[in-house]
Amino acid sequence: MPRLLPPLAALALLVPAVTAAAPALAQERPVQERPGEKPPQKSAPSVGADTLKPQQPAHQPYLAEGMMPDTVAILPPPPASHSAAEAADKAAFNATRALKGTTRWELAASDVAEGAPAILDNFACVLGTRLDQARVPALMTLLERARLDIARGTRAPKVHYRRLRPFVGNEAPICVQRSQQLADSYSYPSGHASQGWAYALIMASLVPEKASAILVRGRAYGESRVICGVHWMSDVEAGRTNGAAIVAALQANATFRADLERARADLGKALAGGGPAPDQAACAREETAARMPEL
């Protein structure tokens, strides 16, 4: 396999454009109210707050307001009603309902877990070992702080577009319990896909010799949201763009870069020390999922 350029190095070309435009992009676009329309609900709870250590103060995000990319401007609008793109979204949702009970459905259900600790499980098969988060504190700090930036970059387009999730208004199976909170949260872009792709880019930079496999897993993690029935495919595609834009902006932050190097040393030491082997059944599911043509 040819050696893949570390994704953060490739993304470096984007940083000047993002940072140069940052002051003008600092303000979120106001949400346009329509006559008779209810005030916007809170966006999806998945990446909206740092709930990893509720007994402790949350970490601070890396990016100041003036350095946050305007993700509403960067992302295209979701597919228009009755468009070919909307039809493709609906076709993907309908087709993937038949996956209930399969190993791909099981993987989608397990991929509902998100946040910095979950990444060690998500990439265990790729890394070849299961890592206790206590062994990689610098990596956990890096990901927890970046997660807050990802949440901010995801919230603005969610509230701006207010797209309904695909299971709203029907009884089709989904891989999580239905709730009013989930139904009332917005679908575009996918917060899980934004976070999963951003984390994959960061991890691929930290372990460049496994970059291809890491990015395959990051792609499958986002697609799990479609399999699960809680996002449209275009939500996931927008999530990948969203995650990449935020990682590009993070590279311009000196504290992020310093934490990245600490995490590299942290992770390298932990991988060299070995650890328990990942569950082989879970690894087989991941390998199967990466080859599935449904999406």
Short mmCIF file of C-alpha atoms in Angstrom, two decimals:
data_model
loop_
_atom_site.label_atom_id
_atom_site.label_comp_id
_atom_site.label_asym_id
_atom_site.label_seq_id
_atom_site.Cartn_x
_atom_site.Cartn_y
_atom_site.Cartn_z
CA MET A 1 0.00 0.00 0.00
CA PRO A 2 1.48 3.41 -0.89
CA ARG A 3 2.25 5.65 2.06
CA LEU A 4 -0.55 8.15 2.66
CA LEU A 5 0.35 11.78 3.36
CA PRO A 6 -0.72 12.58 6.93
CA PRO A 7 -4.12 14.28 6.63
CA LEU A 8 -3.16 17.25 8.78
CA ALA A 9 -0.23 17.95 6.46
CA ALA A 10 -2.57 17.88 3.49
CA LEU A 11 -5.04 20.10 5.26
CA ALA A 12 -2.33 22.65 6.00
CA LEU A 13 -3.00 24.19 2.61
CA LEU A 14 -6.45 25.14 3.84
CA VAL A 15 -5.33 26.96 6.97
CA PRO A 16 -4.26 30.30 5.41
CA ALA A 17 -7.61 30.69 3.70
CA VAL A 18 -9.52 29.79 6.86
CA THR A 19 -7.48 31.97 9.19
CA ALA A 20 -7.34 34.94 6.82
CA ALA A 21 -11.11 34.98 6.57
CA ALA A 22 -11.69 34.20 10.23
CA PRO A 23 -12.48 37.72 11.53
CA ALA A 24 -15.22 38.15 8.96
CA LEU A 25 -16.55 34.68 9.68
CA ALA A 26 -16.73 35.01 13.42
CA GLN A 27 -20.43 35.87 13.61
CA GLU A 28 -23.00 33.13 13.10
CA ARG A 29 -25.73 33.94 10.63
CA PRO A 30 -28.96 34.83 12.36
CA VAL A 31 -31.78 32.34 12.11
CA GLN A 32 -34.61 33.72 10.03
CA GLU A 33 -37.92 33.23 11.78
CA ARG A 34 -40.98 32.46 9.69
CA PRO A 35 -44.50 33.64 10.57
CA GLY A 36 -46.11 31.31 13.07
CA GLU A 37 -42.93 29.30 13.52
CA LYS A 38 -41.86 28.07 16.95
CA PRO A 39 -38.54 29.26 18.39
CA PRO A 40 -35.69 26.91 17.52
CA GLN A 41 -35.16 23.87 19.72
CA LYS A 42 -31.77 23.13 21.18
CA SER A 43 -29.54 21.29 18.77
CA ALA A 44 -28.73 17.61 19.16
CA PRO A 45 -27.26 16.79 22.57
CA SER A 46 -24.58 14.46 21.23
CA VAL A 47 -21.77 17.00 20.89
CA GLY A 48 -23.36 20.07 22.39
CA ALA A 49 -21.66 19.92 25.79
CA ASP A 50 -18.72 18.32 27.50
CA THR A 51 -20.41 15.62 29.57
CA LEU A 52 -17.34 13.43 29.95
CA LYS A 53 -16.59 14.61 33.50
CA PRO A 54 -19.76 16.32 34.77
CA GLN A 55 -18.26 16.65 38.26
CA GLN A 56 -15.40 18.77 36.91
CA PRO A 57 -15.30 22.03 34.93
CA ALA A 58 -15.40 21.45 31.19
CA HIS A 59 -12.24 21.89 29.15
CA GLN A 60 -11.96 25.08 27.15
CA PRO A 61 -12.20 24.95 23.34
CA TYR A 62 -9.06 25.76 21.38
CA LEU A 63 -10.54 28.31 19.01
CA ALA A 64 -11.50 31.83 20.00
CA GLU A 65 -14.61 33.27 18.40
CA GLY A 66 -12.58 35.12 15.78
CA MET A 67 -10.85 31.93 14.69
CA MET A 68 -13.92 29.72 14.28
CA PRO A 69 -14.72 28.97 10.63
CA ASP A 70 -18.20 29.99 9.50
CA THR A 71 -19.58 26.51 8.93
CA VAL A 72 -22.93 27.88 7.77
CA ALA A 73 -21.12 29.58 4.90
CA ILE A 74 -18.81 26.62 4.20
CA LEU A 75 -21.47 23.92 4.01
CA PRO A 76 -23.94 23.81 1.13
CA PRO A 77 -27.62 23.86 2.07
CA PRO A 78 -29.22 20.44 2.60
CA PRO A 79 -31.01 18.96 -0.43
CA ALA A 80 -34.03 20.92 -1.58
CA SER A 81 -37.49 19.41 -1.39
CA HIS A 82 -38.32 17.14 -4.36
CA SER A 83 -34.73 17.32 -5.64
CA ALA A 84 -32.74 14.36 -6.92
CA ALA A 85 -30.47 14.67 -3.88
CA GLU A 86 -33.43 14.44 -1.52
CA ALA A 87 -34.67 11.39 -3.41
CA ALA A 88 -31.26 9.77 -2.99
CA ASP A 89 -31.34 10.50 0.75
CA LYS A 90 -34.76 8.87 1.07
CA ALA A 91 -33.68 5.87 -0.99
CA ALA A 92 -30.66 5.31 1.27
CA PHE A 93 -32.82 5.56 4.38
CA ASN A 94 -35.42 3.13 3.04
CA ALA A 95 -32.88 0.63 1.77
CA THR A 96 -30.89 0.53 5.01
CA ARG A 97 -33.95 -0.30 7.14
CA ALA A 98 -33.54 -3.85 5.82
CA LEU A 99 -30.20 -4.08 7.66
CA LYS A 100 -31.87 -4.41 11.06
CA GLY A 101 -30.53 -7.52 12.77
CA THR A 102 -27.36 -7.70 10.69
CA THR A 103 -23.78 -7.25 11.88
CA ARG A 104 -23.74 -3.84 10.16
CA TRP A 105 -26.73 -2.78 12.23
CA GLU A 106 -24.95 -3.95 15.38
CA LEU A 107 -21.90 -1.87 14.49
CA ALA A 108 -24.12 1.17 13.88
CA ALA A 109 -25.67 0.69 17.31
CA SER A 110 -22.25 0.45 18.95
CA ASP A 111 -21.13 3.56 17.06
CA VAL A 112 -23.79 5.61 18.84
CA ALA A 113 -21.23 6.04 21.63
CA GLU A 114 -19.22 9.20 20.98
CA GLY A 115 -16.70 11.45 22.64
CA ALA A 116 -13.03 11.13 23.48
CA PRO A 117 -13.18 7.86 25.49
CA ALA A 118 -15.20 6.12 22.76
CA ILE A 119 -12.47 6.77 20.21
CA LEU A 120 -10.24 4.22 21.90
CA ASP A 121 -12.88 1.58 21.22
CA ASN A 122 -13.64 2.89 17.72
CA PHE A 123 -10.01 2.62 16.62
CA ALA A 124 -8.96 -0.40 18.71
CA CYS A 125 -9.07 -2.76 15.74
CA VAL A 126 -7.06 -0.37 13.59
CA LEU A 127 -4.48 0.21 16.30
CA GLY A 128 -4.35 -3.50 17.15
CA THR A 129 -4.76 -2.94 20.88
CA ARG A 130 -7.28 -1.72 23.42
CA LEU A 131 -6.00 1.31 25.32
CA ASP A 132 -7.14 2.49 28.72
CA GLN A 133 -7.70 6.25 28.58
CA ALA A 134 -5.65 6.60 31.77
CA ARG A 135 -2.59 5.58 29.72
CA VAL A 136 -3.06 8.39 27.19
CA PRO A 137 -4.07 11.49 29.18
CA ALA A 138 -2.54 13.93 26.68
CA LEU A 139 -4.56 12.34 23.87
CA MET A 140 -7.75 12.55 25.93
CA THR A 141 -7.16 16.23 26.65
CA LEU A 142 -6.53 16.94 22.96
CA LEU A 143 -9.72 15.21 21.87
CA GLU A 144 -11.90 16.58 24.67
CA ARG A 145 -10.89 20.15 23.87
CA ALA A 146 -11.25 19.66 20.11
CA ARG A 147 -14.69 18.17 20.73
CA LEU A 148 -15.92 21.49 22.08
CA ASP A 149 -14.77 23.27 18.92
CA ILE A 150 -16.50 20.61 16.82
CA ALA A 151 -19.70 21.14 18.82
CA ARG A 152 -19.62 24.89 18.16
CA GLY A 153 -18.98 24.35 14.45
CA THR A 154 -21.85 21.87 14.22
CA ARG A 155 -24.45 23.78 16.20
CA ALA A 156 -24.67 26.82 13.91
CA PRO A 157 -25.74 25.00 10.69
CA LYS A 158 -28.05 22.70 12.68
CA VAL A 159 -29.98 25.65 14.05
CA HIS A 160 -29.75 27.59 10.78
CA TYR A 161 -31.28 24.84 8.62
CA ARG A 162 -33.42 22.97 11.21
CA ARG A 163 -33.59 19.87 9.09
CA LEU A 164 -35.78 17.07 10.44
CA ARG A 165 -34.30 13.64 11.03
CA PRO A 166 -35.33 10.82 8.69
CA PHE A 167 -37.34 8.82 11.25
CA VAL A 168 -39.64 11.74 12.11
CA GLY A 169 -43.18 11.09 10.87
CA ASN A 170 -42.79 7.35 10.28
CA GLU A 171 -42.44 4.12 12.26
CA ALA A 172 -39.40 2.74 10.44
CA PRO A 173 -36.90 0.96 12.70
CA ILE A 174 -33.90 2.85 14.03
CA CYS A 175 -31.02 1.49 16.10
CA VAL A 176 -31.65 3.69 19.16
CA GLN A 177 -34.70 4.31 21.29
CA ARG A 178 -36.98 6.97 19.87
CA SER A 179 -37.34 10.04 22.05
CA GLN A 180 -38.85 13.48 21.70
CA GLN A 181 -35.48 15.01 22.50
CA LEU A 182 -33.87 13.21 19.56
CA ALA A 183 -36.79 14.00 17.25
CA ASP A 184 -36.65 17.68 18.19
CA SER A 185 -32.91 17.96 17.54
CA TYR A 186 -31.73 18.82 14.07
CA SER A 187 -30.20 16.60 11.44
CA TYR A 188 -27.89 18.70 9.24
CA PRO A 189 -24.98 18.27 9.53
CA SER A 190 -24.42 15.11 11.53
CA GLY A 191 -22.62 15.90 14.76
CA HIS A 192 -21.41 12.31 15.07
CA ALA A 193 -20.02 12.37 11.51
CA SER A 194 -18.38 15.76 12.13
CA GLN A 195 -16.73 14.49 15.27
CA GLY A 196 -15.85 11.07 13.86
CA TRP A 197 -14.15 12.50 10.77
CA ALA A 198 -12.32 15.19 12.74
CA TYR A 199 -11.08 12.57 15.19
CA ALA A 200 -10.05 10.29 12.32
CA LEU A 201 -8.01 13.11 10.75
CA ILE A 202 -6.31 13.83 14.06
CA MET A 203 -5.62 10.15 14.77
CA ALA A 204 -4.32 9.60 11.23
CA SER A 205 -1.84 12.40 11.80
CA LEU A 206 -0.75 10.87 15.10
CA VAL A 207 -0.30 7.38 13.62
CA PRO A 208 0.44 8.08 9.91
CA GLU A 209 1.51 4.51 9.17
CA LYS A 210 -2.12 3.49 9.83
CA ALA A 211 -3.75 6.56 8.28
CA SER A 212 -5.64 4.72 5.53
CA ALA A 213 -7.23 2.22 7.93
CA ILE A 214 -8.05 4.99 10.41
CA LEU A 215 -9.82 7.04 7.74
CA VAL A 216 -11.75 3.98 6.53
CA ARG A 217 -12.98 3.50 10.09
CA GLY A 218 -13.84 7.19 10.36
CA ARG A 219 -15.90 6.96 7.18
CA ALA A 220 -17.75 3.87 8.42
CA TYR A 221 -18.44 5.58 11.75
CA GLY A 222 -20.23 8.40 9.95
CA GLU A 223 -22.15 6.01 7.69
CA SER A 224 -23.37 4.22 10.81
CA ARG A 225 -25.65 7.20 11.37
CA VAL A 226 -27.46 6.39 8.13
CA ILE A 227 -27.63 2.68 8.97
CA CYS A 228 -28.96 3.64 12.39
CA GLY A 229 -31.71 5.68 10.75
CA VAL A 230 -31.02 8.92 12.61
CA HIS A 231 -29.36 10.89 9.79
CA TRP A 232 -29.69 11.35 6.04
CA MET A 233 -26.66 10.51 3.93
CA SER A 234 -26.21 14.16 2.97
CA ASP A 235 -26.04 14.99 6.71
CA VAL A 236 -23.08 12.63 7.00
CA GLU A 237 -21.36 14.00 3.89
CA ALA A 238 -21.74 17.52 5.28
CA GLY A 239 -20.41 16.29 8.62
CA ARG A 240 -17.17 15.17 6.99
CA THR A 241 -16.71 18.58 5.35
CA ASN A 242 -17.57 20.23 8.65
CA GLY A 243 -15.06 18.16 10.60
CA ALA A 244 -12.30 18.80 8.07
CA ALA A 245 -12.90 22.57 8.14
CA ILE A 246 -12.64 22.66 11.92
CA VAL A 247 -9.46 20.57 11.95
CA ALA A 248 -7.95 22.91 9.36
CA ALA A 249 -8.68 25.87 11.64
CA LEU A 250 -7.32 24.01 14.67
CA GLN A 251 -3.95 23.68 12.96
CA ALA A 252 -3.48 27.44 13.16
CA ASN A 253 -3.78 27.31 16.94
CA ALA A 254 -0.40 27.04 18.73
CA THR A 255 -1.90 25.37 21.81
CA PHE A 256 -3.56 22.71 19.66
CA ARG A 257 -0.29 22.01 17.86
CA ALA A 258 1.57 21.70 21.15
CA ASP A 259 -1.08 19.37 22.54
CA LEU A 260 -0.93 17.37 19.32
CA GLU A 261 2.77 16.69 19.84
CA ARG A 262 2.20 15.72 23.47
CA ALA A 263 -0.55 13.35 22.34
CA ARG A 264 1.78 11.85 19.70
CA ALA A 265 4.36 10.99 22.37
CA ASP A 266 1.62 9.78 24.72
CA LEU A 267 0.05 7.48 22.15
CA GLY A 268 3.38 6.21 20.80
CA LYS A 269 4.49 5.18 24.27
CA ALA A 270 1.17 3.44 24.98
CA LEU A 271 1.20 1.53 21.68
CA ALA A 272 4.80 0.44 22.22
CA GLY A 273 3.83 -0.89 25.65
CA GLY A 274 1.11 -3.09 24.17
CA GLY A 275 -2.24 -3.91 25.69
CA PRO A 276 -5.19 -6.33 25.46
CA ALA A 277 -6.12 -7.41 21.95
CA PRO A 278 -9.40 -5.97 20.64
CA ASP A 279 -12.45 -8.17 20.30
CA GLN A 280 -12.02 -10.10 17.07
CA ALA A 281 -15.77 -10.32 16.42
CA ALA A 282 -16.01 -6.54 16.58
CA CYS A 283 -13.04 -6.23 14.25
CA ALA A 284 -14.70 -8.60 11.78
CA ARG A 285 -17.86 -6.44 11.83
CA GLU A 286 -15.81 -3.36 11.08
CA GLU A 287 -14.04 -5.04 8.18
CA THR A 288 -17.36 -6.19 6.74
CA ALA A 289 -18.86 -2.72 7.17
CA ALA A 290 -16.03 -1.07 5.26
CA ARG A 291 -16.73 -3.31 2.25
CA MET A 292 -20.52 -2.94 2.23
CA PRO A 293 -21.86 -1.21 -0.91
CA GLU A 294 -25.22 0.01 0.52
CA LEU A 295 -24.05 3.59 0.78
#
